[in-house]
Coordinates of C-alpha atoms and ligand atoms in Angstrom, one line a residue:
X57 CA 0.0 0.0 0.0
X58 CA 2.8 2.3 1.2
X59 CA 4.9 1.4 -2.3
X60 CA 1.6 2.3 -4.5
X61 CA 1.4 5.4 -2.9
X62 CA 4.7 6.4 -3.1
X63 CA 4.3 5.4 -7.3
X64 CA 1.7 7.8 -7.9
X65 CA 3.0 11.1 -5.6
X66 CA 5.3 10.3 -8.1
X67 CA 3.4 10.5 -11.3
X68 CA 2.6 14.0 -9.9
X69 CA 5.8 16.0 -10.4
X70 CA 6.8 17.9 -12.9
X71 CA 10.3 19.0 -14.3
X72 CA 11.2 22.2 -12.8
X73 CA 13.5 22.5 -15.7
X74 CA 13.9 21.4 -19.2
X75 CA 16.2 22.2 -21.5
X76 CA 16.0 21.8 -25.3
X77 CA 18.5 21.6 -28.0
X78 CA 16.3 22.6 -31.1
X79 CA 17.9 20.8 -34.2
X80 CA 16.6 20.0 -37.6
X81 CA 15.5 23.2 -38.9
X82 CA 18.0 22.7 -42.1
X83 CA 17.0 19.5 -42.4
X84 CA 12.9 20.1 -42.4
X85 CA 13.6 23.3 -44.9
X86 CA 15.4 20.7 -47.2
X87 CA 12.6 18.3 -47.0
X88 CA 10.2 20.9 -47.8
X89 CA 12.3 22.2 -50.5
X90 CA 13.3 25.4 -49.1
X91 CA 16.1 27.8 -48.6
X92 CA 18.0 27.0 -45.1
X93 CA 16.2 30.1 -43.5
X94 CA 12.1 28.7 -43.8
X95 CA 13.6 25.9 -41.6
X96 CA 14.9 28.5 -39.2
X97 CA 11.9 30.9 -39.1
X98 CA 9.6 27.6 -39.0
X99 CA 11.7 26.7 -35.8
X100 CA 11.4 30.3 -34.4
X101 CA 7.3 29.9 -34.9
X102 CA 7.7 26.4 -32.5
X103 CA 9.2 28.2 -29.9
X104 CA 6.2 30.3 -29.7
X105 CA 4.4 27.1 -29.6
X106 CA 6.7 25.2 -26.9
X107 CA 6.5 28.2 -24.7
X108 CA 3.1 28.5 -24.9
X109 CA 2.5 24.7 -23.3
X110 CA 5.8 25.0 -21.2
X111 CA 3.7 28.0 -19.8
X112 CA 0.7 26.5 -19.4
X113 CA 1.5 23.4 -17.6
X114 CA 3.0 25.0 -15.3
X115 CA 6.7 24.5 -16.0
X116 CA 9.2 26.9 -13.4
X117 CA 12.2 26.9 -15.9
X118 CA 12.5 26.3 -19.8
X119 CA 16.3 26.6 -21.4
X120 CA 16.5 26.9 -25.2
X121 CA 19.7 26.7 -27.1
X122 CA 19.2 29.2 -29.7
X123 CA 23.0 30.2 -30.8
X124 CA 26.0 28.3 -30.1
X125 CA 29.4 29.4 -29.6
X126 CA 30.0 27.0 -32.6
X127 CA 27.3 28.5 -34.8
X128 CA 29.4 31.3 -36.2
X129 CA 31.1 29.0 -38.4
X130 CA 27.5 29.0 -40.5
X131 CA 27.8 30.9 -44.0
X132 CA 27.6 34.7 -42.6
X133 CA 24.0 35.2 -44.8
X134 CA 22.9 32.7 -42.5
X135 CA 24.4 34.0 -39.4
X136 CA 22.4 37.2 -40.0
X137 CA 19.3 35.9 -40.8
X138 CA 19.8 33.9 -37.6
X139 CA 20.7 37.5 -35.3
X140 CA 17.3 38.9 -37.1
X141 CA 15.0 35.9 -35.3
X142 CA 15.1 37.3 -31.2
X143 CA 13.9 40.8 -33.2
X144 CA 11.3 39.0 -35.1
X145 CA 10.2 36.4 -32.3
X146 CA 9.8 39.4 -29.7
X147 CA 8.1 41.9 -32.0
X148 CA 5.5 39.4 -32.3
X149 CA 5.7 37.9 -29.3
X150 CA 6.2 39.5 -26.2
X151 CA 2.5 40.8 -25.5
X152 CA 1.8 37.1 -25.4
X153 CA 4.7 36.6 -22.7
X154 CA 4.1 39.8 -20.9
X155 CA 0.4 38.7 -20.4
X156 CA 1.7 35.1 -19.4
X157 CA 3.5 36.5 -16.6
X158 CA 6.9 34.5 -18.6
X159 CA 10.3 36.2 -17.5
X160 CA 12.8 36.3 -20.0
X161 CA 16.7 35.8 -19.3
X162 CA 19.5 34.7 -21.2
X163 CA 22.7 33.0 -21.2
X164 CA 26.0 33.4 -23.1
X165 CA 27.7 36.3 -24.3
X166 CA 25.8 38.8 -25.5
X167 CA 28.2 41.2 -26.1
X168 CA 29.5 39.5 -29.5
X169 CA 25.9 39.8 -31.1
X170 CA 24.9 42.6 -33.3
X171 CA 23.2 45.8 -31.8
X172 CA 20.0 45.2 -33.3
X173 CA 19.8 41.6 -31.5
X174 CA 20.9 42.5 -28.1
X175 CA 18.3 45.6 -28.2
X176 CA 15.3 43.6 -28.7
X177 CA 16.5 40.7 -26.3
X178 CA 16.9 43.6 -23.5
X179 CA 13.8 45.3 -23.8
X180 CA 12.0 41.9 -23.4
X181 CA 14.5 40.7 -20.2
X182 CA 13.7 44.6 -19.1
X183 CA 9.9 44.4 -19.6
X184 CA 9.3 41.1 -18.3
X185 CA 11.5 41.5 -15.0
X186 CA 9.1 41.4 -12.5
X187 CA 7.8 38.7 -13.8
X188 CA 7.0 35.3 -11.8
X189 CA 5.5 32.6 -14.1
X190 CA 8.0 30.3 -16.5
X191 CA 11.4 31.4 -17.0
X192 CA 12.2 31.5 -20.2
X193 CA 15.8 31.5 -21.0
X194 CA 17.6 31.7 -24.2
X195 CA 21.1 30.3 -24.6
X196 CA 22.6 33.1 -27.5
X197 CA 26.1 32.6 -28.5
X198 CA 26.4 30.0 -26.1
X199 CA 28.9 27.2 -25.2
X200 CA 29.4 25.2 -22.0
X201 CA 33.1 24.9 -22.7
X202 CA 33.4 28.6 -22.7
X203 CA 30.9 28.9 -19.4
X204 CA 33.7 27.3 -17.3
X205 CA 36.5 29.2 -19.0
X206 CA 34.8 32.1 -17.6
X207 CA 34.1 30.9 -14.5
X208 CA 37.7 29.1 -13.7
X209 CA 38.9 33.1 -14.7
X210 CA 36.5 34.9 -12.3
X211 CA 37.3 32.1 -9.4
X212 CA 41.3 32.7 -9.8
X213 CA 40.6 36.2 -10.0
X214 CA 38.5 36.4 -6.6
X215 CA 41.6 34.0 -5.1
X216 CA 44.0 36.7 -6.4
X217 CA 41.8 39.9 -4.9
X218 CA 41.7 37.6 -1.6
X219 CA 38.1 37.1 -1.9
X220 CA 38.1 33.7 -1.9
X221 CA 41.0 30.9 -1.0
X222 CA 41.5 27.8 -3.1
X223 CA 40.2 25.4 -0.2
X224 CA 36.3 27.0 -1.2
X225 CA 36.1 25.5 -4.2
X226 CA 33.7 22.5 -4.3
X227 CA 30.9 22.0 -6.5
X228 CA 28.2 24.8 -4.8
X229 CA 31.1 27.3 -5.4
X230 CA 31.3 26.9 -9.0
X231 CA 27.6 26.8 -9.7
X232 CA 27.7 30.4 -8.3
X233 CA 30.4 31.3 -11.0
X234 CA 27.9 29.7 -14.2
X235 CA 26.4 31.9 -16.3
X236 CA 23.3 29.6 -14.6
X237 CA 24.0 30.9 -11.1
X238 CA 20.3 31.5 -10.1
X239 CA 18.5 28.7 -12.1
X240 CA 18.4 24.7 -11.1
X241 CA 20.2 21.8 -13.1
X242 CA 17.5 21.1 -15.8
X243 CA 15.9 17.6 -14.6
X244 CA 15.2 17.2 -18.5
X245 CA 17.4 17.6 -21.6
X246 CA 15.6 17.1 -25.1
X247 CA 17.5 17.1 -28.5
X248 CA 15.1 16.7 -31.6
X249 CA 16.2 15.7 -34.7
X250 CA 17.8 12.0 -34.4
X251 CA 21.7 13.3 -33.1
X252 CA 22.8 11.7 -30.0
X253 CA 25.6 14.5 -28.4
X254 CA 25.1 17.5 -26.4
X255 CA 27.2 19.5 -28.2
X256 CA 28.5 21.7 -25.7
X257 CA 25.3 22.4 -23.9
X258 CA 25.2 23.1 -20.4
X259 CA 28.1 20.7 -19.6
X260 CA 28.2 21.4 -16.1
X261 CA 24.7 21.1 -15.2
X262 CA 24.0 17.8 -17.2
X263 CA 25.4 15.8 -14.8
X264 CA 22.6 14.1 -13.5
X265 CA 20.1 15.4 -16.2
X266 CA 17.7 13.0 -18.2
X267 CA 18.9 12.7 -21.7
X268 CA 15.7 12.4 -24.2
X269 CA 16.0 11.9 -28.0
X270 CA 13.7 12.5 -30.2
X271 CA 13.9 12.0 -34.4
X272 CA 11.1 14.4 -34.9
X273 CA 12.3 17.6 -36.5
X274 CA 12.1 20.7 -34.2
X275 CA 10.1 22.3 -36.1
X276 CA 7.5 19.7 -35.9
X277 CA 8.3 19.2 -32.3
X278 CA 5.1 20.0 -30.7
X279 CA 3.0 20.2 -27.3
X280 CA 1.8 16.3 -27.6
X281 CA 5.0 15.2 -27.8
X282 CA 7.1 17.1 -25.2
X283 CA 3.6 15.5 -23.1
X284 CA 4.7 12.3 -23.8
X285 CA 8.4 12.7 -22.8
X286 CA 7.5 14.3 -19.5
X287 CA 5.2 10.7 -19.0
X288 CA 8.7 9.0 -19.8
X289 CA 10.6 10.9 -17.5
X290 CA 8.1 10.5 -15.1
X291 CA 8.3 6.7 -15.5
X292 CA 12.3 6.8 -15.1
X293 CA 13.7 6.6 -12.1
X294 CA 16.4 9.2 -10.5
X295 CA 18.9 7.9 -8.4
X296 CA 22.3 10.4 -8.1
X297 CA 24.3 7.1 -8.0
X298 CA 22.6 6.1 -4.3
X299 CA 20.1 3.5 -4.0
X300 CA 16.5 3.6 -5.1
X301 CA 13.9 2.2 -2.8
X302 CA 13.8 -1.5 -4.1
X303 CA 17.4 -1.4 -3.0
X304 CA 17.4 0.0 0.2
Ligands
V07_473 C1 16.3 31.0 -33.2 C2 14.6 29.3 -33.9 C3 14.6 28.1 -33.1 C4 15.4 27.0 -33.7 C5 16.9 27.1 -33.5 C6 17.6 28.1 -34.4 C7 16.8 29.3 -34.9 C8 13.9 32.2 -31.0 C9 14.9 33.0 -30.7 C10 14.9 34.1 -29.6 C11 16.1 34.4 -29.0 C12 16.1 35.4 -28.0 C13 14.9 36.0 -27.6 C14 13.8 35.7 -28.2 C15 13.7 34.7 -29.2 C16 15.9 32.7 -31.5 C17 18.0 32.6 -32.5 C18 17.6 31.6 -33.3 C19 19.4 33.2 -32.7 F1 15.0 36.9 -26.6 N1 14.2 31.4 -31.9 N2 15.5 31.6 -32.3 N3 17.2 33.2 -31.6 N4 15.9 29.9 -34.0

């Protein structure tokens, strides 16, 4: 009686975080027969979509990798097109958030994106602020690899200015010194599009994230199916290397 009970509080709870690496934009636009771009601005409509369920359902935190550190190897047309999308995606779309209560953060450098982008993406981090529904945060010119290059810089900086001795660090101390300092390991990572890596995404905080992959397309990625994953990861069981109940 005790064990059944135990199964469905279970069943109950949601991921406070999820965090998405949206691939197979190129891929759908070359399906459909179009330029590289449809596939982008079709994948910049589904985030509208995504954020509209994450919303409702009552997710805390949903992490989108919208612009690796990688991604500025891309043909330059592409790369611009690309900047234009936070512009585009806000214009449209931040009534909708405002009125959802959705706070909007980033993470990554900003600094290397054009004016135009990091304009648009502050006026929407600005006029959401107070806000205390989903956060919604948007990985721009991002890379995990380059997160802890920061952070190993700023820690042997605060040892050098005597803020800080060596014998602090542990792993609380370097999740102050993320880029993710105020927002919880994602209990869920999801990559669409059939590719099995997490190329460079949130290194750190994946350690004892679940790892879903999906072939779908993101573009095509909708609201029934990020359901049915949360159902799997629902089902899976979450251990941190010590024992589950069976074993105990
Ligand atoms: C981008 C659409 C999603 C698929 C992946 C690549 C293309 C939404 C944004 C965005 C970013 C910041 C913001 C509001 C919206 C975005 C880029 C690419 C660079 F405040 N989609 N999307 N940004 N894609």
């Amino acid at each position: 009686m005790l064990g059944r009970k135990k199964e469905a509080d279970k069943t109950k709870d949601l991921p406070l975080h999820i965090a998405m690496i949206m691939d197979g934009n190129g891929r759908y636009a070359k399906l459909k027969r179009r330029p590289r771009v449809h596939g982008h601005y079709e994948g910049m409509q589904n985030v509208k979509r995504i954020t509209r369920h994450a919303s409702d359902i009552g997710i805390k935190y949903l992490t989108l990798y919208a612009f690796s550190t990688e991604n500025w190897s891309r043909p330059s047309a592409e790369v611009s097109y690309l900047m234009k999308l936070p512009g585009d995606f806000l214009g449209s779309f931040l009534p909708e958030l405002i009125e959802k209560n959705v706070k909007v953060t980033t993470i990554g450098n900003m600094d290397d994106l054009p004016k135009h982008t990091i304009k648009a993406v502050a006026k929407a981090v600005d006029d959401t602020k107070d806000n205390t529904g989903l956060n919604l945060i948007f990985a721009l010119n991002y890379g995990g690899r380059d997160e802890l290059i920061q952070s190993f810089k700023s820690i042997h900086q605060d040892i050098n200015d005597g803020k800080l001795k060596a014998e602090d660090i542990d792993d609380t101390l370097i999740q102050q010194y993320l880029m993710t300092y105020n927002i919880p390991d994602p209990e869920m990572i999801i990559r669409t599009s059939g590719e099995y890596r997490l190329s460079n995404f949130l290194l750190w905080q994946s350690s004892y994230s679940e790892l879903f992959f999906t072939n779908t397309l993101w573009p095509e990625f909708g609201p029934d199916e990020l359901d049915e994953l949360i159902i799997q990861y629902r089902k899976r069981d979450r251990r941190f290397g010590g024992l589950n109940d069976k074993e105990v």
